[in-house]
XYZ file of C-alpha atoms in Angstrom:
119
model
C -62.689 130.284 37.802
C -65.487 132.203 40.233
C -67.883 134.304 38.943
C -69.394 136.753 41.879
C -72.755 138.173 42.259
C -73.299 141.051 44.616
C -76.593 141.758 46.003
C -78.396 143.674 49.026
C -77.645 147.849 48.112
C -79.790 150.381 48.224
C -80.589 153.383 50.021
C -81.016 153.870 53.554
C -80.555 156.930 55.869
C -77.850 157.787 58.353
C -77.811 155.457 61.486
C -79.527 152.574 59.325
C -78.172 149.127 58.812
C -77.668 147.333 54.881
C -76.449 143.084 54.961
C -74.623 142.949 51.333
C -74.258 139.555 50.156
C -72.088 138.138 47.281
C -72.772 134.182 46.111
C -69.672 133.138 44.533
C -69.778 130.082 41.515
C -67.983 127.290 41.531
C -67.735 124.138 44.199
C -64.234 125.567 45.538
C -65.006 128.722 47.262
C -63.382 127.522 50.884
C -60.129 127.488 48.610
C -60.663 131.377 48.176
C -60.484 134.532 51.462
C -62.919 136.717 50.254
C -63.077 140.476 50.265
C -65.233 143.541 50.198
C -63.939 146.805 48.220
C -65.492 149.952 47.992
C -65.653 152.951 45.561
C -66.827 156.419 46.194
C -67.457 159.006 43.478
C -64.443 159.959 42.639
C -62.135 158.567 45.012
C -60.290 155.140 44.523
C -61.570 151.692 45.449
C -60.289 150.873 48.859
C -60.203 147.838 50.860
C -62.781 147.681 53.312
C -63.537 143.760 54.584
C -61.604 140.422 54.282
C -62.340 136.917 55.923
C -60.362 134.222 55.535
C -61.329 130.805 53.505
C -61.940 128.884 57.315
C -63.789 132.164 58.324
C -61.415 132.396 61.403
C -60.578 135.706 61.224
C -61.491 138.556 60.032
C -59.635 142.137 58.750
C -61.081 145.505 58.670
C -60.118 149.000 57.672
C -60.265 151.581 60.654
C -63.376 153.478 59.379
C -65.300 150.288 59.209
C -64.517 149.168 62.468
C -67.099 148.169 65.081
C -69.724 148.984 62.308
C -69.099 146.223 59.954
C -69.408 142.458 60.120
C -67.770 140.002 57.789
C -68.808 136.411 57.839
C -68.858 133.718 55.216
C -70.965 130.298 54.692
C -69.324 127.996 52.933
C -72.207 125.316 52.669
C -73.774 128.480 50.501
C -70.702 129.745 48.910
C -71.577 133.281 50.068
C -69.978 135.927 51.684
C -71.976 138.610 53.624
C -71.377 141.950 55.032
C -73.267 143.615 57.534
C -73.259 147.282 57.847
C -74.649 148.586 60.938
C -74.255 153.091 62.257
C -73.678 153.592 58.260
C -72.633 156.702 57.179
C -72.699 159.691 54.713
C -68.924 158.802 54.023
C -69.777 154.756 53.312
C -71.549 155.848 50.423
C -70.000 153.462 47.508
C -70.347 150.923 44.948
C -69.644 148.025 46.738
C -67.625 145.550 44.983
C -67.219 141.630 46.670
C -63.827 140.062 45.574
C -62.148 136.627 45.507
C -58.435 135.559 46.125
C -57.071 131.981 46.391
C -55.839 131.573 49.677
C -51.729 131.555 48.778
C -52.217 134.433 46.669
C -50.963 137.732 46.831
C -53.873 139.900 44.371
C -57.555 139.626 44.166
C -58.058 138.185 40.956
C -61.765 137.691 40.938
C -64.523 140.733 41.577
C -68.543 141.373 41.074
C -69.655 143.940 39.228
C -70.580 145.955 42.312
C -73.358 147.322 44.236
C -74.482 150.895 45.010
C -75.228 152.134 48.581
C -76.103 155.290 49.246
C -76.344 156.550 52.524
C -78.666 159.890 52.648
C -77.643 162.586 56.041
């Protein structure tokens, strides 16, 4: 079981820069890849980071690209995610999300934070 705990949203104005971190429970957490989802009002959650358990490499969605950072500390059981040129359009709950490694769903999530992105 992992229990995850967002933090870091808030409100910051186009061309500004948010780090989101989530601190995951539990003394397995290399045994999970961990994610970052988004959801805008709306609109569906969508996949927008992953990193896998080793932190070796790293997945993005295109609209993220170049902008976002993924990295994980495993000593810390955290997982971070640093948004840099943010956005109008990244304006979302954020929601930071657990899968073990061999498995094919996320099966453990945060309860999400909010960043709003002002034009």
């Amino acid at each position: 079981q992992v229990q995850l705990v967002e933090s870091g949203g808030g409100l910051v104005q186009a061309g500004g820069s948010l780090r989101l971190s989530c601190v995951a429970s539990g003394r397995t957490f290399s045994s999970y890849d961990m994610g970052w989802f988004r959801q805008a009002p709306g609109k569906e959650r969508e996949f927008v980071a992953q990193v896998r358990w080793s932190g070796s490499d790293a997945y993005y969605t295109d609209s993220v690209k170049g902008r976002f950072t993924i990295s994980r500390d495993n000593a810390e059981n955290a997982v971070y995610l640093q948004m840099n040129s943010l956005k109008p359009e990244d304006t979302a709950v954020y929601y930071c999300a657990a899968k073990l490694i061999f498995a094919n769903t996320w099966g453990y999530w945060g309860q999400g934070t909010q960043v709003t992105v002002s034009s």
